[in-house]
Amino acid sequence: MSSLPRRVKSVAKAPTSEELPSFLNSTSESEEEEEEWEPKSKITGRPRLPKKTEAKTKKAAAPRSTVPRKMVKKVAIKEEMDVSLPIAPVEDNKMQLLKPKEEDAGTKPKSLNRKPEVPKKPEINSFQGKNQNSLVSDEKPSTSVPVVKQEKCEEEFAFDEPPSKKIKLNACPEGKPVKNLGGNKIKEEFEMNWDIVQALSEITNVEPWVCANLIRLFQEENTIPFIARYRKELINNLEADALREVQQTLEELRTVAKKTHTMIQKLKKEGKLSSCLLKGLLNCKTLEELDHVSAPYKTGSKGTKAQRAKQLGLEPAALSLLQNPVELNLFSYIRPNTKGLANIQEVEAGVQHILADIFAKDKDTLDFIRKLCQQRYISIQSTLAKVSSKNGNEKDIDKFQLYHEFSCNIKNIQHHQILAINRGENLKILTVKVNIPDGVKNEFCWWCVNERWRPKQFLKPEFMRLLRSSVEDAYKRLIYPLLCREFRSKLTSDAEKESVMMFGRNLRQLLLTSPVRGRTLMGVDPGYKHGCKLAIISPTSQILHTDVVYLHSGQGFREAEKIKRLLLQYNCSTVVIGNGTACRETEAYFADLIMKKYFAPLDVVYCIVSEAGASIYSVSPEASKEMPDLDPNLRSAVSIARRVQDPLAELVKIEPKHIGVGMYQHDVSQTLLKATLDSVVEECVSFVGVDINICSEILLRHISGLNTNRAKNIIEWREKNGPFINREQLKEVKGLGPKTFQQCAGFIRFNQEYIKTFCSNKKNELGSRALLTKAGALGKKKSKPTPCALLLPNPLDQTCIHPESYNIAMRFLSLIGGNANDIGKSDMQQKVNAVVQKEGLEGTAKRLNTTVHTLQLIIDGLTQPEGYDIRTDFDKPDFKRSIVCFEDLSVGAVLTGKVENATPFGVFVDIGVGKAGLIPVRNITEAKLSKVKKRRSLGLGPGERVEVKVLNVDIPRLRITLDLIRVL
């Protein structure tokens, strides 16, 4: 716990300046949550020039412009050791990394406070400083000669960079959050009464030290794929889904703090801000609490009943009833000619409204009723709305038949049930309410009268009656509606998050479907009147032929000859059929021909693939640019075929929400959905990796740290200068600064055979030119060197090892006696195993002065075979030769199928009968899931092949209930 006190020490300034600087700094009144959800890596930074200049001046004391580079680097390394003081766990391995704490300058512990600053600074000076972090970060622990050698390259890249910038950027070896080198200039007038680290930890159930590190990592614009792969020791090995949840919760807390500050400023200008109100606002952790506290003070045509009573001058009477009831005389407040004070009944009503408002805004009172509700049975109930039963659409009403008379404990209700109830309520088909038992009200009222709001003096019977009625009025009119809103809001928020997370898991499973390499494929986009569109693509995704055949208009036999001729001509034995209109008939057509061996000597097989989003993509600008001479109808057939050949490369072209593997996706927050799905796509593309010299611009823009403009610049550089030789050349691309290089470098691959061939050809070309030129022409040669004449391929560039760990990787190779050119070979595996078995993973990591996570990543990179693809562990499409009809199904039949979609209530499986069957979630147990595959959660995802047993067949409703036997 040595690091926790350090964070606590700076609580007086840190938590609030950590939270509110970003909010107080902006004068914008915009409170749209959509921008709050955008991933930080995709949001352009707001320049904080004052911060930058301050940081520079702070470290300007150590400039050594005339000193050799090595000396400057020594200073950087020394500073690295000083600033490696993030909030860390009290664990053996972690403490070894995060232990150095020689200096503790007053401004340094505020690193959590610089949420807006740290991300923005790299954005402004992105070309000069940060790349040292990428290549030197893992070199810090090492004092070997190769470190200095590597540092020289980095120094050249950051030439003329102020020493302060270098020290800051080098302060993050192996992902340790950087300390603030300059204090926050903004002095906050208002502070939240809660610590963001503790609040984040409580909400997400993640350790506080991990939350603190994540806040720093996110504020430095590190992406989720980068953090999940290269900063594992700082996040306790959390997975990408958990990181997204923390990021989203952090944004929610920031939104609350920002809106709280906006409200405080507004109320202050209007003169309505009191110390009690300020405290209440600063206690708010959710938007619902903020809305409840600030609602009476919002400008409107009419104030609340309590406000109107206060305007009549009844507030002293209400306070006197609680403080000094003996001297209270309500008859003295009667004004016969004033509305609201005309008689004693109106005066009592006004006092009651003021007291009810006081009770409903009191924090202790609200805390008591919330705690009370947690101990009682609170249910949510839905019934058929009276209006819908009279004039509603019967078809729509039938969809919500399960919820016409529905009641469930809010602790046990499922997420999909909440979303279904909300949709029915929005369509005015259902009426929904929260039932709180009367016992809660009775106990609450007794507690208020006898304990919390018990008068300090004896009350007359009429005053006691007024107090009781005030408490009951507060509960019925203010507190009960608040509790209902809070329950509904919390249930809806959790259900939406689960729906979005489920969509993300399904999307990941679909994107990581194993590609089918080395086959010529025929894509078929089925149709009736307008025919079936065909497209034949080569193993390298080139379009060989497109055509239209009319299989379902009496010309099937004649068209079969054309299809056979095309399959034989291009030696194509795999047909990919889209699952849209006429899919069933088209599948039966091909299955019949295959059973008759019509395509002999070819052994033709077919598979069904989702065509969701294919039609949208076919008319998109990207499709027009990629296939300008092709009819949009035929483009969809090309897309369908490519979805089997390389699902990831094809599906990233389509907006994720159009892929159709979600649940209630139109009912959830579209901002949250887009942010999550974009993050999942980025995660999948990054973890798979791309070959920088052959990948498309569309695929490249989804790599961690890159965007549309940067991807475009990389493609332009490649077209102008030829292929990239190594990762270092990425620094030459316009717009690719050190921070971007750090984020993307580890996910970009280089095909070594291709690069060696290219460099060999270039060298021969240069040699032949040298023989033809005279000696005087040598000067010209030096003035125009080609890239490969100066650069050599690096075998480590074909691995997942990050450039910041190259030094450790080379030392590990020296330790095992290996050669970088043997990466992926069996000999390398044997050498690695020999050393690891002898010294152990932890012992080897300690010897190399690195972490176990980093060493494991290096071992994986060195031992994985060349061209390794993580998608090979996932399922391939289910190829078939025959078809089963719906009528052929019988209870007890055992079939194999492919998961189409997963939801919280079950999994839909395509068993080849034209209608997906449902495996209820109760039938999916851990014992039936594959032990080999690593599962992110107890469940199945799209694309997985399963063996199922038919439990029930409802032919009239076309419903099939299945039981999971095992995962294939």
PDB file of C-alpha atoms in Angstrom, residues 243-422:
ATOM      1  CA  LEU A 243     -10.976  -1.917 -20.220  1.00  0.00           C
ATOM      2  CA  ARG A 244     -13.874  -0.624 -22.317  1.00  0.00           C
ATOM      3  CA  GLU A 245     -16.188  -0.809 -19.310  1.00  0.00           C
ATOM      4  CA  VAL A 246     -13.739   1.195 -17.188  1.00  0.00           C
ATOM      5  CA  GLN A 247     -13.311   3.742 -19.979  1.00  0.00           C
ATOM      6  CA  GLN A 248     -17.070   4.177 -20.387  1.00  0.00           C
ATOM      7  CA  THR A 249     -17.622   4.501 -16.634  1.00  0.00           C
ATOM      8  CA  LEU A 250     -14.835   7.070 -16.455  1.00  0.00           C
ATOM      9  CA  GLU A 251     -16.532   9.104 -19.157  1.00  0.00           C
ATOM     10  CA  GLU A 252     -19.818   8.910 -17.255  1.00  0.00           C
ATOM     11  CA  LEU A 253     -18.198  10.230 -14.071  1.00  0.00           C
ATOM     12  CA  ARG A 254     -16.545  13.013 -16.026  1.00  0.00           C
ATOM     13  CA  THR A 255     -19.872  13.908 -17.578  1.00  0.00           C
ATOM     14  CA  VAL A 256     -21.457  14.166 -14.134  1.00  0.00           C
ATOM     15  CA  ALA A 257     -18.610  16.360 -12.864  1.00  0.00           C
ATOM     16  CA  LYS A 258     -18.771  18.580 -15.943  1.00  0.00           C
ATOM     17  CA  LYS A 259     -22.515  19.080 -15.737  1.00  0.00           C
ATOM     18  CA  THR A 260     -22.285  19.645 -11.991  1.00  0.00           C
ATOM     19  CA  HIS A 261     -19.813  22.450 -12.542  1.00  0.00           C
ATOM     20  CA  THR A 262     -21.980  23.932 -15.276  1.00  0.00           C
ATOM     21  CA  MET A 263     -24.973  23.910 -12.943  1.00  0.00           C
ATOM     22  CA  ILE A 264     -22.931  25.449 -10.123  1.00  0.00           C
ATOM     23  CA  GLN A 265     -21.771  28.279 -12.361  1.00  0.00           C
ATOM     24  CA  LYS A 266     -25.303  28.860 -13.596  1.00  0.00           C
ATOM     25  CA  LEU A 267     -26.815  28.945 -10.098  1.00  0.00           C
ATOM     26  CA  LYS A 268     -24.034  31.201  -8.899  1.00  0.00           C
ATOM     27  CA  LYS A 269     -24.796  33.738 -11.615  1.00  0.00           C
ATOM     28  CA  GLU A 270     -28.486  33.616 -10.701  1.00  0.00           C
ATOM     29  CA  GLY A 271     -27.678  34.101  -7.020  1.00  0.00           C
ATOM     30  CA  LYS A 272     -29.349  30.831  -6.009  1.00  0.00           C
ATOM     31  CA  LEU A 273     -26.238  29.010  -4.801  1.00  0.00           C
ATOM     32  CA  SER A 274     -26.135  28.311  -1.085  1.00  0.00           C
ATOM     33  CA  SER A 275     -23.537  26.341   0.856  1.00  0.00           C
ATOM     34  CA  CYS A 276     -26.061  23.549   1.467  1.00  0.00           C
ATOM     35  CA  LEU A 277     -26.959  23.362  -2.231  1.00  0.00           C
ATOM     36  CA  LEU A 278     -23.300  23.415  -3.218  1.00  0.00           C
ATOM     37  CA  LYS A 279     -22.594  20.464  -0.932  1.00  0.00           C
ATOM     38  CA  GLY A 280     -25.540  18.552  -2.366  1.00  0.00           C
ATOM     39  CA  LEU A 281     -24.398  19.180  -5.931  1.00  0.00           C
ATOM     40  CA  LEU A 282     -20.829  18.130  -5.228  1.00  0.00           C
ATOM     41  CA  ASN A 283     -22.060  14.874  -3.682  1.00  0.00           C
ATOM     42  CA  CYS A 284     -23.798  13.800  -6.900  1.00  0.00           C
ATOM     43  CA  LYS A 285     -22.309  10.771  -8.640  1.00  0.00           C
ATOM     44  CA  THR A 286     -25.012  10.182 -11.236  1.00  0.00           C
ATOM     45  CA  LEU A 287     -26.996  12.363 -13.600  1.00  0.00           C
ATOM     46  CA  GLU A 288     -30.197  11.282 -11.860  1.00  0.00           C
ATOM     47  CA  GLU A 289     -28.953  12.601  -8.508  1.00  0.00           C
ATOM     48  CA  LEU A 290     -27.825  15.829 -10.149  1.00  0.00           C
ATOM     49  CA  ASP A 291     -31.179  16.279 -11.823  1.00  0.00           C
ATOM     50  CA  HIS A 292     -33.014  15.629  -8.546  1.00  0.00           C
ATOM     51  CA  VAL A 293     -30.946  18.155  -6.586  1.00  0.00           C
ATOM     52  CA  SER A 294     -30.976  20.870  -9.257  1.00  0.00           C
ATOM     53  CA  ALA A 295     -34.546  20.433 -10.531  1.00  0.00           C
ATOM     54  CA  PRO A 296     -36.167  23.015  -8.203  1.00  0.00           C
ATOM     55  CA  TYR A 297     -33.670  25.671  -9.296  1.00  0.00           C
ATOM     56  CA  LYS A 298     -34.066  25.313 -13.030  1.00  0.00           C
ATOM     57  CA  THR A 299     -35.668  28.273 -14.735  1.00  0.00           C
ATOM     58  CA  GLY A 300     -39.249  27.709 -15.814  1.00  0.00           C
ATOM     59  CA  SER A 301     -42.652  29.313 -15.988  1.00  0.00           C
ATOM     60  CA  LYS A 302     -43.680  27.937 -12.597  1.00  0.00           C
ATOM     61  CA  GLY A 303     -41.563  26.976  -9.634  1.00  0.00           C
ATOM     62  CA  THR A 304     -42.145  24.022  -7.397  1.00  0.00           C
ATOM     63  CA  LYS A 305     -44.795  24.079  -4.691  1.00  0.00           C
ATOM     64  CA  ALA A 306     -42.067  24.598  -2.105  1.00  0.00           C
ATOM     65  CA  GLN A 307     -40.621  27.552  -4.004  1.00  0.00           C
ATOM     66  CA  ARG A 308     -44.023  29.210  -4.305  1.00  0.00           C
ATOM     67  CA  ALA A 309     -44.562  28.698  -0.567  1.00  0.00           C
ATOM     68  CA  LYS A 310     -41.175  30.240   0.180  1.00  0.00           C
ATOM     69  CA  GLN A 311     -42.065  33.234  -1.971  1.00  0.00           C
ATOM     70  CA  LEU A 312     -45.101  33.715   0.258  1.00  0.00           C
ATOM     71  CA  GLY A 313     -42.777  33.923   3.275  1.00  0.00           C
ATOM     72  CA  LEU A 314     -43.607  30.577   4.873  1.00  0.00           C
ATOM     73  CA  GLU A 315     -40.054  29.231   5.101  1.00  0.00           C
ATOM     74  CA  PRO A 316     -39.460  30.659   8.626  1.00  0.00           C
ATOM     75  CA  ALA A 317     -42.612  28.900   9.808  1.00  0.00           C
ATOM     76  CA  ALA A 318     -41.434  25.558   8.388  1.00  0.00           C
ATOM     77  CA  LEU A 319     -38.001  25.893   9.987  1.00  0.00           C
ATOM     78  CA  SER A 320     -39.530  27.013  13.265  1.00  0.00           C
ATOM     79  CA  LEU A 321     -41.700  23.886  13.372  1.00  0.00           C
ATOM     80  CA  LEU A 322     -38.518  21.795  13.419  1.00  0.00           C
ATOM     81  CA  GLN A 323     -36.342  24.049  15.568  1.00  0.00           C
ATOM     82  CA  ASN A 324     -38.601  26.005  17.919  1.00  0.00           C
ATOM     83  CA  PRO A 325     -42.214  24.826  17.618  1.00  0.00           C
ATOM     84  CA  VAL A 326     -43.277  26.333  20.980  1.00  0.00           C
ATOM     85  CA  GLU A 327     -43.198  29.870  19.627  1.00  0.00           C
ATOM     86  CA  LEU A 328     -44.759  28.994  16.246  1.00  0.00           C
ATOM     87  CA  ASN A 329     -48.126  30.570  15.472  1.00  0.00           C
ATOM     88  CA  LEU A 330     -49.400  29.719  11.999  1.00  0.00           C
ATOM     89  CA  PHE A 331     -52.416  32.053  12.329  1.00  0.00           C
ATOM     90  CA  SER A 332     -50.066  35.031  12.190  1.00  0.00           C
ATOM     91  CA  TYR A 333     -49.222  34.139   8.567  1.00  0.00           C
ATOM     92  CA  ILE A 334     -52.835  34.374   7.332  1.00  0.00           C
ATOM     93  CA  ARG A 335     -53.437  37.079   4.720  1.00  0.00           C
ATOM     94  CA  PRO A 336     -57.079  36.957   3.596  1.00  0.00           C
ATOM     95  CA  ASN A 337     -56.436  38.768   0.313  1.00  0.00           C
ATOM     96  CA  THR A 338     -53.335  36.731  -0.675  1.00  0.00           C
ATOM     97  CA  LYS A 339     -53.694  33.497  -2.587  1.00  0.00           C
ATOM     98  CA  GLY A 340     -51.949  30.735  -0.638  1.00  0.00           C
ATOM     99  CA  LEU A 341     -52.299  32.549   2.683  1.00  0.00           C
ATOM    100  CA  ALA A 342     -56.060  33.111   2.705  1.00  0.00           C
ATOM    101  CA  ASN A 343     -56.790  30.657   5.518  1.00  0.00           C
ATOM    102  CA  ILE A 344     -55.090  28.289   7.932  1.00  0.00           C
ATOM    103  CA  GLN A 345     -55.481  25.338   5.543  1.00  0.00           C
ATOM    104  CA  GLU A 346     -53.516  27.129   2.810  1.00  0.00           C
ATOM    105  CA  VAL A 347     -50.828  28.170   5.290  1.00  0.00           C
ATOM    106  CA  GLU A 348     -50.467  24.599   6.548  1.00  0.00           C
ATOM    107  CA  ALA A 349     -50.310  23.323   2.958  1.00  0.00           C
ATOM    108  CA  GLY A 350     -47.494  25.781   2.175  1.00  0.00           C
ATOM    109  CA  VAL A 351     -45.527  24.759   5.270  1.00  0.00           C
ATOM    110  CA  GLN A 352     -46.077  21.114   4.353  1.00  0.00           C
ATOM    111  CA  HIS A 353     -44.661  21.656   0.854  1.00  0.00           C
ATOM    112  CA  ILE A 354     -41.555  23.352   2.244  1.00  0.00           C
ATOM    113  CA  LEU A 355     -40.967  20.584   4.788  1.00  0.00           C
ATOM    114  CA  ALA A 356     -41.506  17.886   2.148  1.00  0.00           C
ATOM    115  CA  ASP A 357     -38.928  19.585  -0.076  1.00  0.00           C
ATOM    116  CA  ILE A 358     -36.409  19.705   2.784  1.00  0.00           C
ATOM    117  CA  PHE A 359     -36.943  16.004   3.553  1.00  0.00           C
ATOM    118  CA  ALA A 360     -36.653  14.941  -0.089  1.00  0.00           C
ATOM    119  CA  LYS A 361     -33.363  16.800  -0.618  1.00  0.00           C
ATOM    120  CA  ASP A 362     -31.669  15.553   2.534  1.00  0.00           C
ATOM    121  CA  LYS A 363     -28.794  13.150   1.842  1.00  0.00           C
ATOM    122  CA  ASP A 364     -29.225  11.097   5.025  1.00  0.00           C
ATOM    123  CA  THR A 365     -32.927  10.675   4.361  1.00  0.00           C
ATOM    124  CA  LEU A 366     -32.332   9.505   0.790  1.00  0.00           C
ATOM    125  CA  ASP A 367     -29.545   7.174   1.892  1.00  0.00           C
ATOM    126  CA  PHE A 368     -31.884   5.597   4.468  1.00  0.00           C
ATOM    127  CA  ILE A 369     -34.720   4.969   2.001  1.00  0.00           C
ATOM    128  CA  ARG A 370     -32.323   3.544  -0.593  1.00  0.00           C
ATOM    129  CA  LYS A 371     -30.800   1.178   1.955  1.00  0.00           C
ATOM    130  CA  LEU A 372     -34.285   0.195   3.058  1.00  0.00           C
ATOM    131  CA  CYS A 373     -35.282  -0.628  -0.516  1.00  0.00           C
ATOM    132  CA  GLN A 374     -32.239  -2.876  -0.937  1.00  0.00           C
ATOM    133  CA  GLN A 375     -33.519  -5.048   1.899  1.00  0.00           C
ATOM    134  CA  ARG A 376     -37.088  -5.324   0.585  1.00  0.00           C
ATOM    135  CA  TYR A 377     -38.788  -6.960  -2.372  1.00  0.00           C
ATOM    136  CA  ILE A 378     -39.052  -4.288  -5.081  1.00  0.00           C
ATOM    137  CA  SER A 379     -40.700  -5.461  -8.288  1.00  0.00           C
ATOM    138  CA  ILE A 380     -41.210  -4.068 -11.762  1.00  0.00           C
ATOM    139  CA  GLN A 381     -44.574  -4.755 -13.325  1.00  0.00           C
ATOM    140  CA  SER A 382     -45.861  -4.439 -16.894  1.00  0.00           C
ATOM    141  CA  THR A 383     -49.453  -4.715 -18.113  1.00  0.00           C
ATOM    142  CA  LEU A 384     -51.199  -4.274 -21.425  1.00  0.00           C
ATOM    143  CA  ALA A 385     -52.037  -0.610 -21.916  1.00  0.00           C
ATOM    144  CA  LYS A 386     -55.755   0.151 -22.144  1.00  0.00           C
ATOM    145  CA  VAL A 387     -55.314   2.340 -25.232  1.00  0.00           C
ATOM    146  CA  SER A 388     -53.306  -0.285 -27.151  1.00  0.00           C
ATOM    147  CA  SER A 389     -55.834  -3.021 -26.385  1.00  0.00           C
ATOM    148  CA  LYS A 390     -58.513  -0.971 -28.104  1.00  0.00           C
ATOM    149  CA  ASN A 391     -56.877   0.445 -31.199  1.00  0.00           C
ATOM    150  CA  GLY A 392     -53.459  -1.229 -31.391  1.00  0.00           C
ATOM    151  CA  ASN A 393     -51.998  -3.434 -34.089  1.00  0.00           C
ATOM    152  CA  GLU A 394     -52.681  -7.049 -33.091  1.00  0.00           C
ATOM    153  CA  LYS A 395     -49.407  -8.221 -34.593  1.00  0.00           C
ATOM    154  CA  ASP A 396     -47.404  -5.769 -32.501  1.00  0.00           C
ATOM    155  CA  ILE A 397     -49.430  -6.567 -29.389  1.00  0.00           C
ATOM    156  CA  ASP A 398     -48.788 -10.291 -29.817  1.00  0.00           C
ATOM    157  CA  LYS A 399     -45.043  -9.668 -29.838  1.00  0.00           C
ATOM    158  CA  PHE A 400     -45.291  -8.548 -26.223  1.00  0.00           C
ATOM    159  CA  GLN A 401     -47.604 -11.329 -25.100  1.00  0.00           C
ATOM    160  CA  LEU A 402     -45.132 -12.428 -22.422  1.00  0.00           C
ATOM    161  CA  TYR A 403     -45.296  -9.010 -20.814  1.00  0.00           C
ATOM    162  CA  HIS A 404     -49.072  -8.403 -20.786  1.00  0.00           C
ATOM    163  CA  GLU A 405     -49.159  -9.527 -17.140  1.00  0.00           C
ATOM    164  CA  PHE A 406     -45.546  -9.558 -16.032  1.00  0.00           C
ATOM    165  CA  SER A 407     -43.940  -8.972 -12.640  1.00  0.00           C
ATOM    166  CA  CYS A 408     -40.388  -9.639 -11.461  1.00  0.00           C
ATOM    167  CA  ASN A 409     -38.025  -8.653  -8.672  1.00  0.00           C
ATOM    168  CA  ILE A 410     -35.713  -5.909  -9.918  1.00  0.00           C
ATOM    169  CA  LYS A 411     -32.764  -7.922  -8.555  1.00  0.00           C
ATOM    170  CA  ASN A 412     -33.609 -10.937 -10.723  1.00  0.00           C
ATOM    171  CA  ILE A 413     -34.981  -9.435 -13.931  1.00  0.00           C
ATOM    172  CA  GLN A 414     -32.953 -10.184 -17.058  1.00  0.00           C
ATOM    173  CA  HIS A 415     -31.455  -7.512 -19.273  1.00  0.00           C
ATOM    174  CA  HIS A 416     -33.396  -8.539 -22.375  1.00  0.00           C
ATOM    175  CA  GLN A 417     -36.641  -8.367 -20.375  1.00  0.00           C
ATOM    176  CA  ILE A 418     -35.948  -4.757 -19.412  1.00  0.00           C
ATOM    177  CA  LEU A 419     -35.251  -3.816 -23.028  1.00  0.00           C
ATOM    178  CA  ALA A 420     -38.410  -5.600 -24.188  1.00  0.00           C
ATOM    179  CA  ILE A 421     -40.530  -3.830 -21.557  1.00  0.00           C
ATOM    180  CA  ASN A 422     -39.018  -0.459 -22.477  1.00  0.00           C
TER     181      ASN A 422
END
